[in-house]
Coordinates of C-alpha atoms and ligand atoms in Angstrom, one line a residue:
M28 CA -0.1 0.0 0.0
P29 CA 1.3 3.5 -0.7
S30 CA 2.2 5.8 2.2
R31 CA -0.8 7.9 1.3
P32 CA -3.5 5.5 0.4
R33 CA -6.5 6.7 -1.7
I34 CA -9.9 7.1 0.0
V35 CA -13.1 7.7 -1.7
V36 CA -15.9 9.4 0.2
T37 CA -19.1 9.0 -1.9
R38 CA -20.8 12.2 -0.7
A39 CA -19.6 15.1 1.5
I40 CA -19.8 14.3 5.2
P41 CA -19.1 16.8 8.2
E42 CA -15.6 18.2 8.2
P43 CA -14.4 16.6 11.4
G44 CA -14.4 13.2 9.7
L45 CA -12.8 14.5 6.5
D46 CA -10.1 16.3 8.5
L47 CA -9.1 13.0 10.2
L48 CA -9.0 11.2 6.8
R49 CA -7.0 13.9 5.2
R50 CA -4.3 13.6 7.8
H51 CA -3.5 10.1 6.7
A52 CA -4.7 9.7 3.2
A53 CA -5.3 11.3 -0.2
V54 CA -9.2 11.8 -0.1
W55 CA -11.5 12.2 -2.9
V56 CA -14.9 13.5 -2.0
N57 CA -17.9 13.5 -4.4
P58 CA -18.0 17.2 -5.4
E59 CA -21.7 17.0 -6.1
D60 CA -24.5 17.1 -3.6
R61 CA -26.1 13.9 -4.8
P62 CA -25.4 10.2 -4.5
L63 CA -22.9 8.8 -7.0
T64 CA -24.4 6.8 -9.9
R65 CA -23.5 3.1 -9.9
D66 CA -21.0 3.7 -12.7
E67 CA -19.4 6.6 -10.9
L68 CA -19.1 4.6 -7.7
L69 CA -17.5 1.6 -9.5
T70 CA -15.1 3.9 -11.3
Q71 CA -14.0 5.7 -8.2
A72 CA -13.7 2.3 -6.3
A73 CA -11.5 0.9 -9.0
T74 CA -8.5 2.9 -7.6
A75 CA -9.5 3.1 -4.0
H76 CA -7.8 1.5 -0.9
G77 CA -10.7 2.5 1.2
V78 CA -14.3 3.7 0.6
M79 CA -16.7 5.5 2.9
G80 CA -20.3 5.5 1.6
L81 CA -23.9 6.0 2.4
L82 CA -27.0 4.0 2.9
T83 CA -27.9 4.8 -0.7
D84 CA -24.7 3.0 -2.1
R85 CA -25.1 -0.7 -2.9
I86 CA -22.0 -2.4 -1.5
D87 CA -22.2 -5.9 -3.1
A88 CA -20.2 -8.4 -5.0
G89 CA -20.2 -6.1 -8.1
F90 CA -18.7 -3.4 -6.0
F91 CA -16.0 -5.6 -4.5
E92 CA -15.2 -6.9 -7.9
A93 CA -14.7 -3.4 -9.2
A94 CA -12.2 -2.5 -6.3
P95 CA -9.2 -4.7 -6.5
L96 CA -7.1 -2.5 -4.2
L97 CA -9.8 -2.2 -1.5
R98 CA -8.8 -2.8 2.2
G99 CA -12.2 -2.1 3.6
Y100 CA -15.6 -0.3 3.4
A101 CA -17.0 2.2 6.1
N102 CA -20.7 2.9 6.2
Y103 CA -21.7 6.5 7.1
A104 CA -24.9 4.9 8.8
V105 CA -25.8 2.5 11.6
G106 CA -28.2 0.6 9.3
Y107 CA -26.3 -1.6 6.9
D108 CA -28.9 -3.3 4.7
N109 CA -27.0 -1.8 1.8
I110 CA -23.9 -3.9 2.4
D111 CA -23.7 -7.6 1.5
V112 CA -21.7 -8.4 4.8
P113 CA -21.4 -12.2 4.0
E114 CA -19.8 -11.3 0.6
A115 CA -17.4 -8.9 2.2
T116 CA -16.5 -11.6 4.8
R117 CA -16.0 -14.2 2.1
R118 CA -13.5 -11.8 0.5
G119 CA -11.7 -11.1 3.7
L120 CA -12.7 -7.5 3.7
P121 CA -13.8 -5.6 6.9
V122 CA -16.9 -3.5 6.7
S123 CA -18.2 -1.1 9.4
N124 CA -21.2 1.0 10.5
T125 CA -21.8 3.9 13.0
P126 CA -23.8 2.7 16.0
D127 CA -24.3 4.6 19.2
V128 CA -23.3 8.1 18.1
L129 CA -26.8 8.6 16.6
T130 CA -28.9 6.7 19.1
L131 CA -30.1 9.8 21.0
A132 CA -30.7 11.8 17.9
T133 CA -32.9 9.1 16.3
A134 CA -34.8 8.4 19.5
E135 CA -35.5 12.1 20.0
L136 CA -36.9 12.4 16.4
A137 CA -39.0 9.3 17.0
F138 CA -40.5 10.9 20.1
G139 CA -40.9 14.2 18.2
L140 CA -42.9 12.4 15.4
L141 CA -45.0 10.7 18.0
L142 CA -45.9 13.9 19.7
A143 CA -46.4 15.6 16.3
A144 CA -48.8 12.8 15.1
A145 CA -50.7 12.6 18.5
R146 CA -51.3 16.3 18.6
Q147 CA -51.6 17.2 14.9
I148 CA -48.8 19.7 15.4
V149 CA -47.9 20.0 11.7
A150 CA -51.5 20.5 10.5
A151 CA -52.1 23.1 13.2
D152 CA -48.9 24.9 12.2
A153 CA -50.2 24.9 8.6
V154 CA -53.4 26.6 9.5
M155 CA -51.6 29.3 11.5
R156 CA -49.4 30.0 8.4
S157 CA -52.3 30.1 6.0
G158 CA -53.9 33.1 7.9
N159 CA -57.1 31.0 8.1
W160 CA -57.3 30.4 11.8
P161 CA -60.7 31.8 13.0
G162 CA -59.7 31.9 16.6
W163 CA -59.9 29.3 19.5
G164 CA -62.4 26.6 19.1
P165 CA -63.5 23.7 21.4
L166 CA -63.5 21.1 18.5
Q167 CA -60.3 22.1 16.7
F168 CA -57.2 19.8 16.4
I169 CA -58.4 17.3 19.1
G170 CA -55.6 14.8 19.4
T171 CA -54.5 11.9 21.7
Q172 CA -53.0 12.4 25.2
L173 CA -49.8 10.2 25.3
T174 CA -49.3 10.0 29.0
G175 CA -50.3 6.6 30.3
R176 CA -50.7 5.0 26.9
T177 CA -48.9 1.8 26.1
L178 CA -45.7 2.3 24.0
G179 CA -44.8 -0.6 21.7
I180 CA -41.2 -0.9 20.5
F181 CA -40.7 -3.0 17.5
G182 CA -37.1 -4.2 17.2
P183 CA -35.7 -2.7 20.4
G184 CA -32.0 -2.2 20.3
R185 CA -30.0 0.8 21.3
I186 CA -32.5 3.3 19.6
G187 CA -35.6 1.5 21.1
L188 CA -34.1 1.5 24.6
A189 CA -33.2 5.3 24.3
L190 CA -36.8 5.9 23.1
A191 CA -38.2 4.0 26.1
R192 CA -36.0 6.0 28.5
L193 CA -37.3 9.2 26.9
S194 CA -40.9 8.1 27.4
R195 CA -40.4 7.8 31.2
G196 CA -41.8 11.2 31.8
F197 CA -45.0 10.1 30.0
D198 CA -45.6 7.1 32.4
M199 CA -46.0 4.8 29.4
P200 CA -46.2 1.0 30.0
I201 CA -43.9 -0.6 27.5
V202 CA -44.4 -3.6 25.3
A203 CA -41.7 -5.0 22.9
C204 CA -41.4 -7.3 20.1
G205 CA -38.7 -8.6 17.7
G206 CA -34.8 -7.9 17.9
R207 CA -32.2 -10.4 17.8
K208 CA -32.7 -11.3 21.5
P209 CA -34.7 -9.7 24.3
N210 CA -33.2 -6.5 25.5
D211 CA -32.5 -7.2 29.2
T212 CA -32.0 -3.5 30.1
L213 CA -35.5 -2.7 28.6
V214 CA -37.0 -5.4 30.7
R215 CA -35.1 -4.8 34.0
E216 CA -35.0 -1.0 33.9
L217 CA -38.3 -0.1 32.2
G218 CA -40.4 -3.1 33.0
A219 CA -41.0 -3.9 29.3
R220 CA -43.0 -6.9 28.4
Y221 CA -42.1 -9.0 25.3
L222 CA -45.2 -10.1 23.4
P223 CA -45.6 -12.2 20.3
F224 CA -46.2 -10.0 17.3
E225 CA -50.0 -10.5 17.0
D226 CA -50.5 -9.7 20.7
F227 CA -48.1 -6.7 20.4
L228 CA -50.0 -5.2 17.6
A229 CA -53.3 -5.5 19.5
T230 CA -51.9 -4.2 22.9
A231 CA -49.9 -1.1 21.9
D232 CA -51.5 2.3 21.7
V233 CA -48.4 3.7 19.9
I234 CA -45.8 1.6 18.0
A235 CA -42.4 2.9 17.3
I236 CA -40.4 0.8 14.7
T237 CA -36.7 1.0 15.6
A238 CA -35.7 -2.3 13.8
P239 CA -33.2 -2.8 11.1
L240 CA -34.3 -4.0 7.8
T241 CA -33.9 -7.7 7.4
P242 CA -35.7 -10.5 5.5
Q243 CA -37.7 -11.0 8.7
T244 CA -38.8 -7.3 9.2
R245 CA -39.4 -6.5 5.5
H246 CA -43.2 -5.7 5.3
A247 CA -43.8 -6.8 8.8
F248 CA -46.3 -4.1 9.0
D249 CA -48.7 -4.9 6.1
A250 CA -52.5 -4.9 5.6
A251 CA -52.9 -7.8 8.1
A252 CA -50.9 -6.1 10.8
F253 CA -52.9 -2.9 10.5
A254 CA -56.1 -4.9 10.8
R255 CA -54.8 -6.1 14.1
M256 CA -53.8 -2.7 15.5
K257 CA -56.2 -0.5 17.5
P258 CA -58.1 2.1 15.4
T259 CA -56.7 4.7 17.8
A260 CA -53.2 3.5 17.3
I261 CA -50.3 5.7 16.1
L262 CA -47.4 4.2 14.2
V263 CA -43.9 5.8 14.0
N264 CA -41.1 4.6 11.8
T265 CA -37.5 5.8 12.1
G266 CA -36.0 2.3 11.2
R267 CA -36.1 1.5 7.5
G268 CA -39.0 2.2 5.1
P269 CA -39.5 -1.3 3.6
I270 CA -40.5 -2.6 7.1
I271 CA -43.9 -1.0 6.3
D272 CA -45.9 -1.9 3.2
E273 CA -46.4 1.8 2.4
A274 CA -49.3 1.3 0.0
A275 CA -51.1 -0.7 2.7
L276 CA -50.4 2.0 5.2
V277 CA -52.0 4.7 3.0
T278 CA -55.1 2.5 2.9
A279 CA -55.1 1.9 6.6
L280 CA -54.7 5.6 7.4
A281 CA -57.3 6.7 4.8
H282 CA -59.9 4.2 6.2
G283 CA -59.2 4.9 9.8
Q284 CA -57.9 1.4 10.5
I285 CA -55.2 3.2 12.6
A286 CA -55.4 6.8 13.7
A287 CA -52.1 8.3 12.6
A288 CA -48.5 7.9 11.7
G289 CA -45.2 9.7 11.8
L290 CA -42.7 8.7 9.2
D291 CA -39.0 9.5 8.7
V292 CA -38.3 6.7 6.3
Y293 CA -40.0 5.4 3.2
E294 CA -40.2 2.2 1.2
F295 CA -38.8 3.6 -2.1
E296 CA -36.8 6.7 -1.0
P297 CA -36.9 9.5 -2.1
R298 CA -40.3 8.6 -3.4
M299 CA -43.5 8.2 -1.3
A300 CA -46.4 5.9 -1.9
E301 CA -49.2 7.4 -3.9
G302 CA -51.6 9.3 -1.6
L303 CA -49.4 9.4 1.5
A304 CA -48.6 13.1 1.2
A305 CA -52.3 14.0 0.9
L306 CA -53.3 12.4 4.1
K307 CA -54.0 14.7 7.1
N308 CA -53.2 12.1 9.7
V309 CA -49.5 11.6 8.8
V310 CA -46.5 13.5 9.6
I311 CA -43.5 13.0 7.2
T312 CA -40.0 14.0 7.5
P313 CA -37.2 13.3 5.1
H314 CA -35.0 10.7 6.8
I315 CA -33.5 13.0 9.3
G316 CA -33.3 10.8 12.3
S317 CA -29.5 11.3 12.8
A318 CA -29.6 14.9 11.6
T319 CA -28.1 16.7 14.7
R320 CA -24.8 18.3 14.8
T321 CA -23.7 16.0 17.5
A322 CA -24.8 12.8 15.7
R323 CA -23.6 13.7 12.2
D324 CA -20.2 14.8 13.5
G325 CA -19.9 11.7 15.6
M326 CA -20.8 9.5 12.6
A327 CA -18.2 11.2 10.5
V328 CA -15.4 10.8 13.0
L329 CA -16.4 7.1 13.8
A330 CA -16.6 6.1 10.1
A331 CA -13.3 7.7 9.5
Q332 CA -11.7 5.9 12.5
N333 CA -13.1 2.7 11.1
L334 CA -11.7 3.2 7.6
L335 CA -8.2 4.3 8.9
A336 CA -8.1 1.2 11.1
M337 CA -8.9 -1.0 8.1
L338 CA -6.1 0.6 6.1
D339 CA -3.8 0.0 9.0
G340 CA -4.9 -3.6 9.4
T341 CA -6.0 -3.0 12.9
T342 CA -9.5 -3.6 14.4
P343 CA -12.0 -0.8 13.5
P344 CA -14.0 0.4 16.5
T345 CA -17.3 -0.8 15.1
C346 CA -16.6 -3.5 12.5
L347 CA -19.4 -5.7 11.3
N348 CA -17.3 -8.7 10.5
P349 CA -14.2 -8.6 12.8
E350 CA -13.6 -12.2 12.1
V351 CA -11.9 -11.2 8.8
L352 CA -9.3 -9.4 10.9
A353 CA -8.6 -12.4 13.2
R354 CA -8.0 -14.4 10.0
S355 CA -5.4 -12.2 8.4
Ligands
DGY1720 C1 -28.7 5.3 9.7 O1 -27.6 5.6 10.2 O2 -28.9 4.1 9.3 C2 -29.7 6.3 9.3 O3 -30.8 5.8 8.6 C3 -29.1 7.5 8.7 O4 -28.3 8.1 9.6

């Protein structure tokens, strides 16, 4: 490897991460404020020793094939459904993600969506801006009181636990479902009850999806799931869009099968299912769960540390397949 390896960053990230990389490597950063096309990604990868990419970059066999000098790939995201990890492992290449640093930011946004959906904050704001508010009225914007309602966490990991902790001031009993294994802290510290999926759907007053996208979670929330939920239920998703069958959600919201939703992620980003944006009982944000200064800077530094460790042949702080390093 040359003394200044070549690193490709597929889209500009916050400076603290780029600064760190530039101290050790020749860094090429996508000059445009858009994802690289597949061709552009493969062209850049062809001469890269390390690549830092986004959840929109597909890191699969074709990518690895196009990158003969590659020593590792660092995802600028905690979710890594865009990476074929078994393929990287088969090729002996480390790959990493950015857990922890965005946990609070994402949990806070989930809670914000929950409050906004429960109290129609966005629609109420729109009326004020329109200049059409006629003055106080007893029947205007009647929402749901959250205190005391049962909070359901689907796929509780770090973010689900942080969300449950944020809910403490609202005295919400907690039920949980999914995840690789039961979250002991959630059970011990917050008294969460794990329920089978069907019971979970029927019990929760509000459901927050904090799960990663896997074959098991894809479309877990479909028409059948909405039919089991309470008609007063609120659904929030800050995990990954395809966990919800978005067309079925539009139908469920339009027909009052569930009361409201707060979404930060979408099945086919950046597009939304037809009819979703026209619904009054949904709050929609553009995948901003991690968009705080603290979280995005933290992700940049952590992703940079991961990539530099890969180039050094040492163990990256948050490697997804550390077994490849033990092998070399
Ligand atoms: C992630 O990190 O997976 C988020 O979706 C973007 O920050």
